Short mmCIF file of C-alpha atoms in Angstrom, two decimals:
data_model
loop_
_atom_site.label_atom_id
_atom_site.label_comp_id
_atom_site.label_asym_id
_atom_site.label_seq_id
_atom_site.Cartn_x
_atom_site.Cartn_y
_atom_site.Cartn_z
CA MET A 70 -3.51 -144.25 -60.06
CA ASN A 71 -6.13 -144.59 -62.91
CA ASN A 72 -6.03 -148.86 -62.97
CA SER A 73 -8.12 -148.12 -66.48
CA ARG A 74 -5.03 -147.87 -68.72
CA GLU A 75 -6.90 -145.72 -70.62
CA PHE A 76 -4.40 -142.86 -70.08
CA THR A 77 -0.62 -144.66 -69.52
CA PHE A 78 1.79 -146.17 -71.80
CA ASN A 79 1.90 -149.87 -71.46
CA PHE A 80 5.58 -151.20 -72.00
CA PRO A 81 6.83 -154.56 -71.68
CA CYS A 82 9.32 -154.93 -68.95
CA VAL A 83 11.03 -157.12 -66.45
CA ILE A 84 11.45 -155.80 -62.59
CA GLY A 85 14.58 -156.91 -59.94
CA THR A 86 16.91 -155.23 -57.44
CA GLN A 87 20.18 -153.95 -57.23
CA GLY A 88 21.29 -153.18 -53.98
CA SER A 89 18.42 -152.26 -52.30
CA THR A 90 17.04 -150.42 -55.34
CA PRO A 91 13.97 -151.70 -57.39
CA PHE A 92 14.00 -151.20 -61.09
CA MET A 93 12.01 -152.02 -63.87
CA LEU A 94 13.42 -152.56 -67.39
CA MET A 95 11.63 -151.65 -69.86
CA SER A 96 10.97 -151.67 -73.77
CA VAL A 97 10.27 -148.65 -75.05
CA PRO A 98 9.74 -147.16 -78.56
CA PHE A 99 11.38 -144.68 -80.02
CA ARG A 100 8.74 -142.55 -80.62
CA VAL A 101 7.65 -142.43 -77.10
CA LEU A 102 10.67 -141.37 -75.59
CA ARG A 103 10.23 -137.31 -76.23
CA ARG A 104 6.35 -137.44 -74.30
CA LEU A 105 7.46 -139.91 -71.98
CA LEU A 106 10.88 -138.28 -70.55
CA ALA A 107 12.05 -135.05 -68.41
CA LEU A 108 15.97 -134.18 -69.36
CA ASP A 109 17.67 -133.28 -66.68
CA ASN A 110 20.42 -131.42 -68.02
CA SER A 111 19.54 -127.29 -67.00
CA GLY A 112 20.04 -125.39 -64.01
CA HIS A 113 22.51 -125.45 -61.19
CA VAL A 114 24.74 -128.66 -61.60
CA LEU A 115 23.99 -129.10 -57.67
CA ASP A 116 20.32 -129.29 -58.79
CA ARG A 117 20.07 -131.73 -61.33
CA SER A 118 21.84 -135.48 -62.03
CA GLN A 119 23.01 -134.87 -65.32
CA ARG A 120 25.95 -133.30 -67.26
CA GLU A 121 25.46 -130.50 -69.31
CA LEU A 122 24.10 -131.77 -73.10
CA ASN A 123 26.83 -131.62 -76.00
CA PRO A 124 25.16 -130.90 -78.89
CA ALA A 125 27.96 -132.87 -80.86
CA ARG A 126 27.99 -136.05 -79.34
CA VAL A 127 23.96 -135.81 -80.17
CA LYS A 128 24.60 -135.13 -83.71
CA LYS A 129 27.20 -137.71 -84.18
CA ILE A 130 25.04 -140.54 -82.43
CA SER A 131 22.27 -139.58 -84.63
CA LYS A 132 24.52 -139.74 -87.85
CA TYR A 133 25.30 -143.30 -86.59
CA LEU A 134 21.73 -144.14 -86.64
CA ARG A 135 20.94 -142.58 -89.81
CA ASP A 136 23.38 -143.26 -91.69
CA ALA A 137 22.76 -147.17 -90.22
CA ASN A 138 18.93 -146.95 -91.21
CA THR A 139 20.01 -145.45 -94.93
CA ASN A 140 22.76 -148.34 -95.42
CA LYS A 141 20.05 -150.84 -93.87
CA GLN A 142 22.68 -152.08 -91.41
CA PRO A 143 22.41 -153.06 -87.75
CA PHE A 144 23.02 -151.02 -84.80
CA ILE A 145 23.25 -151.00 -81.57
CA LEU A 146 22.04 -148.84 -78.16
CA PRO A 147 22.45 -150.06 -74.49
CA PRO A 148 19.69 -149.03 -72.45
CA ILE A 149 19.14 -145.35 -71.22
CA ILE A 150 18.83 -145.01 -67.04
CA GLY A 151 16.20 -143.35 -65.88
CA THR A 152 13.89 -142.66 -62.13
CA SER A 153 10.82 -141.89 -61.10
CA ASP A 154 8.38 -140.76 -58.01
CA ASP A 155 5.26 -141.98 -59.34
CA ASN A 156 3.34 -144.90 -58.68
CA ILE A 157 3.85 -146.74 -61.59
CA GLU A 158 1.73 -150.24 -61.74
CA PHE A 159 3.54 -153.68 -62.48
CA ILE A 160 1.28 -156.21 -64.51
CA PRO A 161 2.54 -160.12 -63.77
CA SER A 162 2.46 -161.78 -67.06
CA GLY A 163 2.68 -165.28 -64.85
CA ILE A 164 6.53 -166.04 -65.13
CA ASP A 165 8.58 -164.64 -62.38
CA GLY A 166 9.77 -160.98 -62.63
CA VAL A 167 8.11 -160.76 -66.45
CA GLY A 168 5.15 -158.46 -67.35
CA THR A 169 3.78 -155.24 -68.57
CA ALA A 170 4.47 -151.67 -66.85
CA CYS A 171 1.84 -148.96 -66.88
CA VAL A 172 3.19 -145.70 -67.10
CA PRO A 173 0.76 -143.02 -65.93
CA MET A 174 1.01 -140.50 -68.73
CA ASP A 175 1.72 -137.45 -66.32
CA ALA A 176 4.54 -139.32 -65.03
CA VAL A 177 7.59 -137.49 -64.25
CA ILE A 178 10.58 -139.61 -65.42
CA ALA A 179 14.40 -138.19 -65.15
CA LEU A 180 17.28 -139.29 -66.82
CA THR A 181 20.26 -140.18 -64.65
CA ASP A 182 22.52 -141.61 -67.33
CA ARG A 183 22.74 -141.49 -71.42
CA GLN A 184 21.18 -138.44 -72.07
CA HIS A 185 23.03 -137.77 -75.43
CA ARG A 186 21.56 -141.16 -76.76
CA CYS A 187 18.18 -140.48 -75.52
CA ASN A 188 18.60 -136.71 -77.24
CA SER A 189 19.56 -138.35 -80.46
CA ILE A 190 16.53 -141.44 -80.70
CA ILE A 191 14.40 -138.04 -80.23
CA GLN A 192 16.02 -136.34 -82.72
CA VAL A 193 15.88 -139.42 -85.03
CA ALA A 194 12.46 -141.07 -84.26
CA SER A 195 10.26 -140.06 -87.23
CA ASP A 196 12.93 -141.38 -89.82
CA VAL A 197 14.44 -144.84 -88.07
CA ASP A 198 11.18 -145.59 -86.15
CA SER A 199 10.41 -148.82 -87.96
CA GLY A 200 9.60 -150.63 -85.05
CA ASN A 201 12.71 -149.59 -82.77
CA ARG A 202 12.79 -149.85 -79.42
CA ILE A 203 15.56 -148.79 -76.60
CA GLY A 204 15.83 -150.09 -73.11
CA LEU A 205 14.48 -148.28 -70.15
CA MET A 206 16.20 -148.86 -66.86
CA LEU A 207 14.01 -147.27 -64.58
CA LEU A 208 15.04 -147.06 -60.47
CA LEU A 209 12.23 -146.07 -58.46
CA ASN A 210 11.83 -143.89 -55.48
CA VAL A 211 15.36 -142.52 -55.84
CA ASP A 212 16.06 -139.10 -54.29
CA LEU A 213 18.36 -136.33 -55.73
CA ARG A 214 21.13 -137.33 -54.00
CA GLN A 215 21.28 -141.07 -54.83
CA ARG A 216 20.35 -139.71 -58.71
CA GLN A 217 24.11 -138.10 -58.38
CA GLN A 218 25.45 -140.80 -56.42
CA PHE A 219 24.81 -143.46 -59.12
CA PHE A 220 25.92 -140.70 -62.18
CA SER A 221 29.10 -140.72 -60.34
CA ASP A 222 29.33 -144.48 -59.92
CA ILE A 223 28.60 -145.20 -63.60
CA ASN A 224 31.23 -142.54 -65.11
CA ASN A 225 33.94 -143.76 -61.90
CA ASN A 226 33.92 -147.06 -63.62
CA VAL A 227 33.63 -146.88 -67.04
CA SER A 228 36.74 -147.91 -68.98
CA LYS A 229 37.02 -146.17 -72.72
CA PRO A 230 38.46 -148.58 -75.20
CA SER A 231 41.39 -147.57 -77.04
CA ALA A 232 41.07 -146.03 -80.19
CA ALA A 233 42.89 -148.70 -81.63
CA ILE A 234 40.58 -151.41 -80.81
CA ASN A 235 37.64 -149.23 -81.89
CA MET A 236 39.02 -149.26 -85.50
CA ALA A 237 40.20 -153.10 -85.22
CA TYR A 238 36.14 -153.89 -84.78
CA ASN A 239 34.92 -150.99 -86.63
CA GLY A 240 33.14 -152.72 -90.12
CA ARG A 241 31.96 -149.66 -91.31
CA ASP A 242 35.19 -147.78 -91.22
CA GLU A 243 36.55 -148.53 -94.75
CA LEU A 244 40.09 -147.83 -94.35
CA ALA A 245 40.51 -149.88 -90.98
CA ARG A 246 38.59 -152.75 -92.78
CA MET A 247 41.16 -152.63 -95.88
CA MET A 248 43.76 -152.66 -93.07
CA ILE A 249 42.40 -155.65 -91.22
CA LYS A 250 42.33 -157.49 -94.29
CA ILE A 251 45.86 -156.78 -95.24
CA LEU A 252 46.85 -157.78 -91.70
CA LYS A 253 45.14 -161.47 -92.15
CA LYS A 254 47.18 -162.01 -95.19
CA HIS A 255 50.62 -160.48 -94.15
CA ALA A 256 51.82 -162.77 -91.36
CA LEU A 257 54.75 -160.37 -90.14
CA LEU A 258 52.41 -156.98 -90.41
CA THR A 259 50.21 -158.83 -88.02
CA GLU A 260 53.17 -160.06 -85.53
CA ILE A 261 54.12 -156.93 -85.17
CA THR A 262 51.02 -154.80 -84.88
CA ASP A 263 49.16 -154.25 -81.66
CA LEU A 264 45.80 -153.65 -82.32
CA GLU A 265 44.56 -152.87 -78.36
CA HIS A 266 46.62 -150.21 -77.52
CA ASN A 267 46.83 -146.54 -79.60
CA VAL A 268 50.68 -146.26 -77.94
CA VAL A 269 52.60 -149.77 -78.09
CA PRO A 270 53.13 -150.45 -74.34
CA VAL A 271 56.85 -150.21 -73.38
CA ARG A 272 56.65 -154.55 -72.40
CA SER A 273 54.62 -155.41 -75.38
CA PRO A 274 56.39 -157.60 -78.24
CA ARG A 275 54.45 -155.32 -80.71
CA LEU A 276 56.49 -152.55 -82.61
CA ILE A 277 53.82 -150.62 -83.91
CA SER A 278 50.09 -149.20 -83.16
CA PHE A 279 47.24 -150.37 -85.56
CA LYS A 280 46.05 -146.68 -84.56
CA ALA A 281 48.93 -145.60 -86.12
CA LEU A 282 49.29 -147.89 -88.89
CA CYS A 283 45.56 -146.90 -89.98
CA ASP A 284 46.69 -143.03 -89.56
CA ALA A 285 50.01 -143.05 -92.04
CA THR A 286 47.68 -145.28 -94.38
CA GLY A 287 44.92 -142.49 -94.60
CA LYS A 288 47.62 -139.83 -95.67
CA PHE A 289 48.75 -141.61 -98.89
CA HIS A 290 45.99 -144.42 -99.92
CA ARG A 291 44.03 -141.48 -101.76
CA ALA A 292 46.79 -139.29 -102.91
CA GLY A 293 48.13 -138.99 -106.45
CA ALA A 294 45.95 -139.95 -109.62
CA GLY A 295 43.73 -142.05 -108.02
CA GLU A 296 43.53 -143.88 -104.68
CA LEU A 297 45.67 -147.18 -104.10
CA THR A 298 44.21 -150.49 -104.45
CA PRO A 299 44.75 -152.86 -101.41
CA GLU A 300 47.51 -154.47 -103.13
CA GLN A 301 49.22 -151.41 -103.62
CA VAL A 302 48.89 -150.51 -100.00
CA GLN A 303 50.29 -154.06 -98.41
CA ALA A 304 53.03 -153.52 -100.93
CA VAL A 305 53.95 -149.93 -99.58
CA TRP A 306 53.56 -151.32 -95.78
CA GLN A 307 56.09 -153.86 -97.45
CA SER A 308 58.38 -151.37 -98.90
CA TRP A 309 58.50 -149.63 -94.96
CA ILE A 310 59.01 -153.00 -93.49
CA ASN A 311 62.18 -153.53 -95.88
CA LEU A 312 63.31 -150.09 -95.11
CA THR A 313 62.94 -150.13 -91.68
CA GLY A 314 64.39 -153.59 -91.05
CA ALA A 315 61.28 -154.60 -89.11
CA ALA A 316 62.03 -158.47 -89.89
CA GLU A 317 65.30 -158.86 -88.95
CA LEU A 318 64.52 -156.91 -85.79
CA GLN A 319 61.37 -158.78 -84.83
CA HIS A 320 62.80 -161.62 -82.90
CA ALA A 321 66.72 -160.11 -82.47
CA VAL A 322 66.15 -157.61 -79.94
CA ARG A 323 63.65 -156.78 -77.21
CA PRO A 324 61.12 -154.59 -79.00
CA GLY A 325 60.49 -152.10 -75.85
CA ASP A 326 63.68 -151.87 -75.34
CA TYR A 327 65.12 -151.02 -78.93
CA ARG A 328 61.89 -148.47 -79.47
CA GLN A 329 63.40 -146.26 -76.69
CA SER A 330 66.64 -145.42 -78.69
CA TYR A 331 65.29 -145.50 -82.19
CA ILE A 332 62.85 -143.77 -83.81
CA GLN A 333 61.40 -146.07 -86.82
CA PHE A 334 58.23 -147.85 -85.34
CA SER A 335 56.71 -144.74 -83.17
CA ALA A 336 53.56 -143.51 -84.23
CA VAL A 337 55.13 -140.44 -85.38
CA MET A 338 57.91 -142.06 -87.65
CA LEU A 339 55.18 -144.00 -89.31
CA ASN A 340 52.71 -141.04 -89.99
CA ALA A 341 55.81 -139.23 -91.37
CA PHE A 342 56.27 -142.17 -93.55
CA GLY A 343 52.72 -141.61 -94.94
CA TYR A 344 53.00 -137.81 -95.64
CA ALA A 345 55.87 -139.16 -97.44
CA VAL A 346 54.63 -141.88 -99.52
CA GLN A 347 51.77 -138.82 -99.95
CA GLN A 348 54.92 -136.66 -101.24
CA LEU A 349 55.64 -139.09 -103.82
CA LEU A 350 52.27 -139.88 -105.36
CA GLU A 351 51.94 -136.26 -106.16
CA GLN A 352 54.86 -136.75 -108.59
CA HIS A 353 55.19 -140.79 -109.40
CA GLU A 354 52.83 -143.55 -109.88
CA PRO A 355 52.33 -146.37 -107.18
CA ASP A 356 54.73 -148.62 -108.40
CA SER A 357 56.82 -145.91 -108.79
CA VAL A 358 56.89 -144.91 -105.25
CA ILE A 359 56.88 -149.16 -103.66
CA TYR A 360 60.21 -148.97 -106.29
CA ILE A 361 62.20 -145.75 -104.62
CA VAL A 362 61.29 -147.37 -101.30
CA ASN A 363 62.48 -150.65 -101.72
CA THR A 364 65.56 -149.16 -103.57
CA LEU A 365 66.98 -147.30 -100.88
CA ALA A 366 65.96 -150.60 -98.44
CA ALA A 367 68.23 -152.88 -100.70
CA SER A 368 71.03 -150.63 -100.59
CA THR A 369 70.94 -149.97 -96.92
CA ASP A 370 72.63 -152.16 -94.28
CA GLN A 371 71.44 -152.46 -90.30
CA GLN A 372 73.84 -149.98 -89.00
CA ALA A 373 73.02 -147.37 -91.48
CA ARG A 374 69.45 -147.72 -90.72
CA GLU A 375 70.28 -147.50 -87.11
CA ALA A 376 72.35 -144.68 -86.80
CA TYR A 377 69.77 -142.75 -89.41
CA PHE A 378 66.58 -143.92 -87.15
CA MET A 379 68.60 -143.17 -83.84
CA THR A 380 66.02 -141.26 -81.97
CA ALA A 381 68.73 -138.41 -80.87
CA ARG A 382 69.66 -137.87 -84.90
CA TRP A 383 65.92 -136.19 -85.18
CA GLU A 384 66.53 -133.43 -82.72
CA GLY A 385 64.70 -130.51 -83.88
CA ILE A 386 62.73 -132.21 -86.47
CA CYS A 387 60.13 -134.31 -84.41
CA VAL A 388 62.38 -135.31 -80.79
CA ASN A 389 63.41 -132.94 -78.35
CA THR A 390 66.33 -133.55 -76.34
CA SER A 391 65.96 -130.75 -73.93
CA LYS A 392 64.87 -133.16 -71.22
CA ALA A 393 66.51 -135.76 -69.53
CA ARG A 394 64.82 -138.18 -71.58
CA PRO A 395 64.19 -137.16 -75.18
CA THR A 396 60.61 -136.86 -76.07
CA LEU A 397 58.77 -137.11 -79.62
CA MET A 398 56.93 -134.39 -80.95
CA ALA A 399 53.70 -135.96 -82.16
CA ASN A 400 52.21 -133.12 -83.96
CA ALA A 401 51.53 -132.80 -87.58
CA ALA A 402 54.36 -129.98 -88.02
CA ALA A 403 56.41 -132.05 -86.41
CA GLN A 404 55.11 -135.21 -88.48
CA LYS A 405 55.59 -132.92 -91.87
CA LEU A 406 59.03 -132.39 -90.99
CA ALA A 407 60.19 -135.59 -90.64
CA ALA A 408 58.24 -136.46 -93.72
CA SER A 409 60.66 -133.98 -95.84
CA VAL A 410 63.83 -135.95 -94.53
CA LEU A 411 62.43 -138.94 -95.35
CA VAL A 412 61.63 -137.71 -98.74
CA SER A 413 64.69 -136.14 -99.47
CA ALA A 414 66.62 -139.68 -98.39
CA LEU A 415 64.53 -141.33 -100.70
CA GLU A 416 65.26 -139.21 -103.73
CA ARG A 417 68.74 -139.37 -103.48
CA GLY A 418 68.90 -142.86 -102.74
CA THR A 419 70.96 -143.20 -99.35
CA LEU A 420 69.63 -142.56 -95.96
#
């Protein structure tokens, strides 16, 4: 290697070993990635160690970076992972394992993982550079077979979080942020809402999923003449609690067992309620819709409520009972059909 460093990229880095594989973890400026990396996503799948590039995913990450830059918000990108067979010099700093990596400009560095992240950075580097850097974990002297194995190992051990918890943590999502604020003010709604699972587990003490709650709210909070205020959205869900009997049921039954026989807390019915409120808002003011739901709730006893929301009763609407165990039909058509049934009940004032 030419030690003059005139023909090298020099990056701050740390060195270490995982298993028997040495690595360098370098801090690389966004603008340098295009010149530094070879993208390993073409040719026959057995001749590379990467999946095929998904342009839609690259576009989504690029948008995330541009939006964060435009709105002056922080963003985070975990390290990308590459390999190289070139002789890369490490110059110690005097602190154990910390120093500078001198990468020859003609070195070949192939990505082993995180190619979508890398492509996104390359696309937006000129817009969001501003001193931004990405970690590059560089594995040294790893052959193709081992690179493929590492790719498999990384992706076999990935556990993707649920949409529910992603929404709960996503402060950039206006709707989810509003619903979290509502939950913090509403003790019962908080108690019955599962923030971690898209589908509430059978043994969970919760009744509804946060994802379904947000999806249903999204169907009506901008319907009608104007956007509902957070206070009005909260009032809508309080009317739903009144209508479904959630307050009475929360500690009187085992939620998992109850959900097996009754439909009102399923994602299908939450979304149907969202569509129903949307339809009512086309003809009534928000306060009037809330009054309509509360009026029906007040005139309905628990026996009538359970008879109405019994799962089998919704056969052909949003339930399929042709199998030994009834199954819910979660598509939008079934949700809208169930919504029309709810609207009819709300308008006539009886379940």
